[in-house]
PDB file of C-alpha atoms in Angstrom:
ATOM      1  CA  MET A   1       0.000   0.000   0.000  1.00 41.00           C
ATOM      2  CA  PHE A   2       1.493   3.339  -1.070  1.00 45.00           C
ATOM      3  CA  LEU A   3       0.395   6.928  -1.207  1.00 43.00           C
ATOM      4  CA  GLU A   4       0.149   8.788  -4.508  1.00 45.00           C
ATOM      5  CA  GLU A   5       1.456  12.337  -4.868  1.00 45.00           C
ATOM      6  CA  ASP A   6      -1.995  13.881  -5.077  1.00 43.00           C
ATOM      7  CA  ILE A   7      -2.968  12.705  -1.579  1.00 45.00           C
ATOM      8  CA  ASP A   8      -2.864  15.606   0.839  1.00 46.00           C
ATOM      9  CA  ILE A   9      -1.695  14.183   4.131  1.00 56.00           C
ATOM     10  CA  SER A  10       0.531  15.574   6.857  1.00 77.00           C
ATOM     11  CA  LYS A  11       3.778  13.927   7.870  1.00 77.00           C
ATOM     12  CA  ILE A  12       2.349  13.110  11.290  1.00 80.00           C
ATOM     13  CA  GLU A  13      -0.687  11.399   9.787  1.00 84.00           C
ATOM     14  CA  LEU A  14       1.554   9.562   7.347  1.00 84.00           C
ATOM     15  CA  LYS A  15       3.713   8.204  10.164  1.00 86.00           C
ATOM     16  CA  LYS A  16       0.630   7.087  12.069  1.00 87.00           C
ATOM     17  CA  LEU A  17      -0.631   5.286   8.996  1.00 87.00           C
ATOM     18  CA  VAL A  18       2.557   3.386   8.160  1.00 89.00           C
ATOM     19  CA  ASN A  19       3.014   2.429  11.801  1.00 91.00           C
ATOM     20  CA  PHE A  20      -0.125   0.282  11.602  1.00 90.00           C
ATOM     21  CA  LEU A  21       0.906  -1.555   8.442  1.00 92.00           C
ATOM     22  CA  PRO A  22       2.069  -5.174   8.956  1.00 92.00           C
ATOM     23  CA  TYR A  23       5.390  -4.944   7.123  1.00 93.00           C
ATOM     24  CA  PRO A  24       8.594  -2.970   7.739  1.00 96.00           C
ATOM     25  CA  ILE A  25       8.465   0.562   6.348  1.00 95.00           C
ATOM     26  CA  ILE A  26      10.879   3.462   6.460  1.00 94.00           C
ATOM     27  CA  ILE A  27      10.373   7.066   5.385  1.00 92.00           C
ATOM     28  CA  THR A  28      13.237   9.156   4.085  1.00 89.00           C
ATOM     29  CA  GLU A  29      13.181  12.891   3.518  1.00 86.00           C
ATOM     30  CA  LYS A  30      15.316  14.763   1.025  1.00 82.00           C
ATOM     31  CA  LEU A  31      17.056  17.744   2.588  1.00 80.00           C
ATOM     32  CA  GLY A  32      19.694  19.741   0.752  1.00 78.00           C
ATOM     33  CA  GLY A  33      20.068  17.116  -1.944  1.00 76.00           C
ATOM     34  CA  GLU A  34      20.578  14.252   0.527  1.00 79.00           C
ATOM     35  CA  TYR A  35      18.122  11.682   1.877  1.00 79.00           C
ATOM     36  CA  PHE A  36      17.798  11.348   5.656  1.00 85.00           C
ATOM     37  CA  TYR A  37      15.638   8.884   7.553  1.00 88.00           C
ATOM     38  CA  SER A  38      12.698  10.544   9.255  1.00 88.00           C
ATOM     39  CA  PHE A  39      10.739   7.500  10.441  1.00 92.00           C
ATOM     40  CA  PHE A  40      10.999   3.730  10.984  1.00 95.00           C
ATOM     41  CA  ASN A  41       7.694   2.019  11.696  1.00 94.00           C
ATOM     42  CA  LYS A  42       7.402  -0.429  14.580  1.00 95.00           C
ATOM     43  CA  ASN A  43       7.569  -3.468  12.286  1.00 95.00           C
ATOM     44  CA  PHE A  44      10.837  -2.277  10.792  1.00 96.00           C
ATOM     45  CA  ILE A  45      12.321  -1.928  14.274  1.00 95.00           C
ATOM     46  CA  LYS A  46      10.900  -5.297  15.356  1.00 95.00           C
ATOM     47  CA  LYS A  47      11.703  -7.368  12.269  1.00 94.00           C
ATOM     48  CA  MET A  48      14.874  -5.693  11.015  1.00 95.00           C
ATOM     49  CA  GLY A  49      16.251  -4.675  14.406  1.00 95.00           C
ATOM     50  CA  TYR A  50      17.545  -1.207  13.523  1.00 95.00           C
ATOM     51  CA  ARG A  51      16.500   2.088  15.082  1.00 93.00           C
ATOM     52  CA  ILE A  52      16.567   5.474  13.425  1.00 91.00           C
ATOM     53  CA  SER A  53      18.845   6.909  16.132  1.00 89.00           C
ATOM     54  CA  GLU A  54      21.578   4.504  14.976  1.00 87.00           C
ATOM     55  CA  VAL A  55      21.426   5.373  11.283  1.00 86.00           C
ATOM     56  CA  PRO A  56      20.585   9.043  10.676  1.00 72.00           C
ATOM     57  CA  ALA A  57      22.012   9.057   7.137  1.00 80.00           C
ATOM     58  CA  ARG A  58      20.956   6.857   4.245  1.00 83.00           C
ATOM     59  CA  MET A  59      24.358   5.224   3.787  1.00 88.00           C
ATOM     60  CA  ASP A  60      24.568   4.340   7.486  1.00 90.00           C
ATOM     61  CA  LEU A  61      21.625   1.969   7.154  1.00 93.00           C
ATOM     62  CA  LEU A  62      22.722   0.626   3.778  1.00 94.00           C
ATOM     63  CA  LYS A  63      26.036  -0.449   5.292  1.00 94.00           C
ATOM     64  CA  LEU A  64      24.143  -2.462   7.907  1.00 95.00           C
ATOM     65  CA  LEU A  65      21.581  -3.958   5.535  1.00 96.00           C
ATOM     66  CA  TYR A  66      24.250  -4.833   2.944  1.00 96.00           C
ATOM     67  CA  PRO A  67      27.622  -5.298   4.711  1.00 96.00           C
ATOM     68  CA  ASP A  68      29.392  -6.482   1.565  1.00 96.00           C
ATOM     69  CA  ASP A  69      30.697  -3.441  -0.322  1.00 96.00           C
ATOM     70  CA  HIS A  70      30.271  -4.962  -3.780  1.00 97.00           C
ATOM     71  CA  TYR A  71      26.722  -6.167  -3.162  1.00 96.00           C
ATOM     72  CA  ARG A  72      25.761  -2.859  -1.533  1.00 96.00           C
ATOM     73  CA  ASN A  73      26.983  -0.945  -4.585  1.00 96.00           C
ATOM     74  CA  GLU A  74      24.983  -3.248  -6.878  1.00 97.00           C
ATOM     75  CA  ILE A  75      21.810  -2.689  -4.857  1.00 96.00           C
ATOM     76  CA  LEU A  76      22.364   1.066  -4.683  1.00 94.00           C
ATOM     77  CA  GLN A  77      22.970   1.317  -8.434  1.00 95.00           C
ATOM     78  CA  GLU A  78      19.857  -0.728  -9.223  1.00 96.00           C
ATOM     79  CA  TRP A  79      17.724   1.327  -6.830  1.00 95.00           C
ATOM     80  CA  THR A  80      19.061   4.663  -8.117  1.00 93.00           C
ATOM     81  CA  SER A  81      18.479   3.648 -11.732  1.00 95.00           C
ATOM     82  CA  LYS A  82      14.862   2.664 -11.077  1.00 94.00           C
ATOM     83  CA  GLU A  83      14.341   5.713  -8.880  1.00 92.00           C
ATOM     84  CA  ASN A  84      15.421   7.985 -11.737  1.00 91.00           C
ATOM     85  CA  ARG A  85      13.033   6.246 -14.141  1.00 92.00           C
ATOM     86  CA  VAL A  86      10.135   6.729 -11.717  1.00 91.00           C
ATOM     87  CA  LYS A  87      11.008  10.413 -11.313  1.00 87.00           C
ATOM     88  CA  GLN A  88      11.164  10.918 -15.072  1.00 88.00           C
ATOM     89  CA  ALA A  89       7.844   9.153 -15.604  1.00 88.00           C
ATOM     90  CA  GLY A  90       6.214  10.991 -12.713  1.00 84.00           C
ATOM     91  CA  LYS A  91       4.505   7.799 -11.562  1.00 85.00           C
ATOM     92  CA  GLY A  92       5.088   4.201 -10.600  1.00 83.00           C
ATOM     93  CA  PHE A  93       7.080   2.423  -7.936  1.00 90.00           C
ATOM     94  CA  ILE A  94      10.693   1.529  -7.372  1.00 94.00           C
ATOM     95  CA  LYS A  95      10.973  -2.237  -6.918  1.00 95.00           C
ATOM     96  CA  ILE A  96      13.982  -4.498  -6.332  1.00 95.00           C
ATOM     97  CA  LYS A  97      14.741  -7.859  -4.731  1.00 95.00           C
ATOM     98  CA  ALA A  98      17.553  -7.913  -2.181  1.00 95.00           C
ATOM     99  CA  HIS A  99      19.245 -10.172   0.366  1.00 96.00           C
ATOM    100  CA  VAL A 100      19.067  -8.112   3.542  1.00 96.00           C
ATOM    101  CA  THR A 101      21.046  -8.527   6.759  1.00 96.00           C
ATOM    102  CA  CYS A 102      19.027  -8.004   9.936  1.00 95.00           C
ATOM    103  CA  ARG A 103      20.538  -6.771  13.177  1.00 94.00           C
ATOM    104  CA  SER A 104      20.536 -10.346  14.519  1.00 94.00           C
ATOM    105  CA  GLY A 105      22.857 -11.331  11.676  1.00 94.00           C
ATOM    106  CA  GLU A 106      20.129 -13.317   9.933  1.00 94.00           C
ATOM    107  CA  LYS A 107      19.901 -12.754   6.190  1.00 94.00           C
ATOM    108  CA  LYS A 108      16.532 -12.717   4.447  1.00 94.00           C
ATOM    109  CA  TRP A 109      15.230 -12.023   0.967  1.00 95.00           C
ATOM    110  CA  PHE A 110      12.905  -9.054   0.615  1.00 96.00           C
ATOM    111  CA  GLU A 111      11.043  -7.422  -2.216  1.00 95.00           C
ATOM    112  CA  ILE A 112      11.629  -3.741  -1.554  1.00 96.00           C
ATOM    113  CA  LYS A 113       9.176  -1.217  -2.966  1.00 95.00           C
ATOM    114  CA  GLY A 114       9.474   2.537  -2.847  1.00 93.00           C
ATOM    115  CA  SER A 115       7.130   5.398  -3.652  1.00 90.00           C
ATOM    116  CA  ILE A 116       8.127   9.044  -4.053  1.00 87.00           C
ATOM    117  CA  VAL A 117       5.794  11.626  -2.502  1.00 81.00           C
ATOM    118  CA  ASN A 118       7.146  15.140  -3.052  1.00 80.00           C
ATOM    119  CA  ASN A 119      10.409  15.216  -1.061  1.00 83.00           C
ATOM    120  CA  LEU A 120       9.573  12.013   0.828  1.00 87.00           C
ATOM    121  CA  GLN A 121      10.380   8.459  -0.128  1.00 90.00           C
ATOM    122  CA  ILE A 122       8.314   5.671   1.437  1.00 92.00           C
ATOM    123  CA  VAL A 123      10.032   2.277   1.327  1.00 94.00           C
ATOM    124  CA  ALA A 124       8.370  -1.018   2.299  1.00 95.00           C
ATOM    125  CA  PHE A 125      10.032  -4.411   2.809  1.00 97.00           C
ATOM    126  CA  PHE A 126       8.009  -7.502   1.838  1.00 95.00           C
ATOM    127  CA  ASN A 127       9.452 -10.771   3.132  1.00 95.00           C
ATOM    128  CA  ILE A 128       9.859 -13.232   0.233  1.00 93.00           C
ATOM    129  CA  ASN A 129      12.490 -15.377   1.924  1.00 89.00           C
ATOM    130  CA  ASN A 130      10.483 -18.618   1.912  1.00 88.00           C
ATOM    131  CA  ASP A 131       9.556 -18.186  -1.750  1.00 87.00           C
ATOM    132  CA  VAL A 132      13.174 -17.598  -2.769  1.00 81.00           C
ATOM    133  CA  ILE A 133      14.372 -20.614  -0.765  1.00 81.00           C
ATOM    134  CA  MET A 134      11.724 -22.850  -2.357  1.00 86.00           C
ATOM    135  CA  GLN A 135      12.631 -21.599  -5.834  1.00 80.00           C
ATOM    136  CA  ASP A 136      16.310 -22.249  -5.133  1.00 76.00           C
ATOM    137  CA  LYS A 137      15.567 -25.788  -3.920  1.00 78.00           C
ATOM    138  CA  LEU A 138      13.495 -26.434  -7.044  1.00 79.00           C
ATOM    139  CA  ARG A 139      16.266 -25.074  -9.262  1.00 78.00           C
ATOM    140  CA  LYS A 140      18.848 -27.313  -7.566  1.00 75.00           C
ATOM    141  CA  LYS A 141      16.539 -30.319  -7.838  1.00 73.00           C
ATOM    142  CA  ASN A 142      16.062 -29.728 -11.560  1.00 72.00           C
ATOM    143  CA  LEU A 143      19.815 -29.336 -11.971  1.00 74.00           C
ATOM    144  CA  ASN A 144      20.398 -32.627 -10.142  1.00 70.00           C
ATOM    145  CA  ASN A 145      17.828 -34.325 -12.362  1.00 69.00           C
ATOM    146  CA  ASP A 146      19.624 -33.086 -15.456  1.00 67.00           C
ATOM    147  CA  ARG A 147      22.961 -34.313 -14.104  1.00 71.00           C
ATOM    148  CA  MET A 148      21.520 -37.704 -13.226  1.00 66.00           C
ATOM    149  CA  LEU A 149      20.024 -38.167 -16.686  1.00 66.00           C
ATOM    150  CA  SER A 150      23.309 -37.133 -18.253  1.00 70.00           C
ATOM    151  CA  ILE A 151      25.226 -39.680 -16.167  1.00 62.00           C
ATOM    152  CA  LEU A 152      22.758 -42.442 -16.922  1.00 62.00           C
ATOM    153  CA  GLY A 153      22.749 -41.664 -20.624  1.00 62.00           C
ATOM    154  CA  HIS A 154      26.530 -41.570 -20.884  1.00 61.00           C
ATOM    155  CA  ASP A 155      27.823 -44.134 -18.403  1.00 62.00           C
ATOM    156  CA  LEU A 156      25.196 -46.839 -18.906  1.00 64.00           C
ATOM    157  CA  ARG A 157      25.606 -46.857 -22.666  1.00 66.00           C
ATOM    158  CA  SER A 158      28.854 -48.858 -22.583  1.00 66.00           C
ATOM    159  CA  PRO A 159      27.762 -51.649 -20.163  1.00 65.00           C
ATOM    160  CA  ILE A 160      24.438 -52.121 -21.938  1.00 68.00           C
ATOM    161  CA  ALA A 161      26.108 -52.196 -25.361  1.00 69.00           C
ATOM    162  CA  ASN A 162      28.525 -54.841 -24.075  1.00 65.00           C
ATOM    163  CA  LEU A 163      25.659 -56.946 -22.736  1.00 66.00           C
ATOM    164  CA  ILE A 164      23.875 -56.821 -26.083  1.00 72.00           C
ATOM    165  CA  SER A 165      27.040 -57.749 -27.988  1.00 69.00           C
ATOM    166  CA  ILE A 166      27.838 -60.697 -25.724  1.00 66.00           C
ATOM    167  CA  SER A 167      24.242 -61.939 -25.785  1.00 68.00           C
ATOM    168  CA  SER A 168      24.116 -61.739 -29.585  1.00 71.00           C
ATOM    169  CA  LEU A 169      27.402 -63.597 -29.873  1.00 66.00           C
ATOM    170  CA  ALA A 170      26.193 -66.358 -27.571  1.00 65.00           C
ATOM    171  CA  GLU A 171      22.926 -66.599 -29.484  1.00 67.00           C
ATOM    172  CA  ARG A 172      24.433 -66.852 -32.983  1.00 63.00           C
ATOM    173  CA  SER A 173      27.595 -68.849 -32.421  1.00 63.00           C
ATOM    174  CA  GLU A 174      28.248 -72.480 -31.751  1.00 59.00           C
ATOM    175  CA  ILE A 175      30.227 -72.213 -28.573  1.00 63.00           C
ATOM    176  CA  SER A 176      31.415 -74.712 -26.048  1.00 70.00           C
ATOM    177  CA  GLN A 177      29.997 -75.014 -22.585  1.00 70.00           C
ATOM    178  CA  GLN A 178      33.147 -73.457 -21.141  1.00 75.00           C
ATOM    179  CA  GLU A 179      32.890 -70.484 -23.501  1.00 71.00           C
ATOM    180  CA  PHE A 180      29.225 -70.106 -22.601  1.00 69.00           C
ATOM    181  CA  ILE A 181      30.082 -70.107 -18.886  1.00 74.00           C
ATOM    182  CA  SER A 182      32.769 -67.483 -19.503  1.00 76.00           C
ATOM    183  CA  MET A 183      30.303 -65.286 -21.396  1.00 70.00           C
ATOM    184  CA  MET A 184      27.747 -65.634 -18.623  1.00 72.00           C
ATOM    185  CA  GLN A 185      30.405 -64.491 -16.161  1.00 77.00           C
ATOM    186  CA  ILE A 186      31.094 -61.428 -18.307  1.00 74.00           C
ATOM    187  CA  ILE A 187      27.361 -60.688 -18.555  1.00 71.00           C
ATOM    188  CA  LYS A 188      27.074 -60.994 -14.781  1.00 74.00           C
ATOM    189  CA  GLU A 189      29.974 -58.596 -14.234  1.00 76.00           C
ATOM    190  CA  GLU A 190      28.590 -56.090 -16.733  1.00 71.00           C
ATOM    191  CA  SER A 191      25.138 -56.318 -15.106  1.00 72.00           C
ATOM    192  CA  LEU A 192      26.584 -55.758 -11.635  1.00 76.00           C
ATOM    193  CA  GLU A 193      28.537 -52.776 -12.953  1.00 73.00           C
ATOM    194  CA  ALA A 194      25.370 -51.256 -14.423  1.00 71.00           C
ATOM    195  CA  LEU A 195      23.433 -51.946 -11.210  1.00 72.00           C
ATOM    196  CA  GLN A 196      26.167 -50.380  -9.090  1.00 75.00           C
ATOM    197  CA  LEU A 197      26.157 -47.314 -11.322  1.00 70.00           C
ATOM    198  CA  LEU A 198      22.385 -46.995 -10.916  1.00 67.00           C
ATOM    199  CA  ASP A 199      22.619 -47.344  -7.132  1.00 70.00           C
ATOM    200  CA  THR A 200      25.405 -44.761  -6.931  1.00 69.00           C
ATOM    201  CA  THR A 201      23.526 -42.325  -9.156  1.00 63.00           C
ATOM    202  CA  PHE A 202      20.250 -42.540  -7.236  1.00 62.00           C
ATOM    203  CA  ASN A 203      21.984 -42.348  -3.847  1.00 64.00           C
ATOM    204  CA  TRP A 204      23.851 -39.224  -4.992  1.00 56.00           C
ATOM    205  CA  HIS A 205      20.625 -37.752  -6.347  1.00 54.00           C
ATOM    206  CA  GLY A 206      18.783 -38.419  -3.100  1.00 53.00           C
TER     207      GLY A 206
END
């Protein structure tokens, strides 16, 4: 839920409103060309763990949310780029997905949405951590399936081809009992090799 620019509402009323919303929200105010935090709602303090007294400037909080310099720069560049597009269009929302570090040290995925209202920027954090984890598990499972099929297709080809060749030879040729026993031993060994490969592949996949 965001406020459009044409809504006439005081800063006090705005803070009261966002304080009742169920997700973390921060409000920044642009003063002298720089953004400063003017309000953290109670869910931001509770779920993220940071208080406005600790991070008066924008970069102070960004350093806590994104401790890694490289990742923080990526997030800041993406946000700034989308922020500029919203300003040029005069409408719309800023929206990114980011891996955020809470005060407890726990890292969670959030969809972060921002709306510009005059010199204010209202930013909400929507927890998508479970969705991202499930998608990652599904991606890894699909990758494992592809690897397993590749292994089966490649490594089973040789044992199976050998079994077919030996069986055909035994079927077409007049061979002695000793030769037949020897071929059966080879077939047994090839079969055990194929079975072992299957067991190893499925155990690795599981």
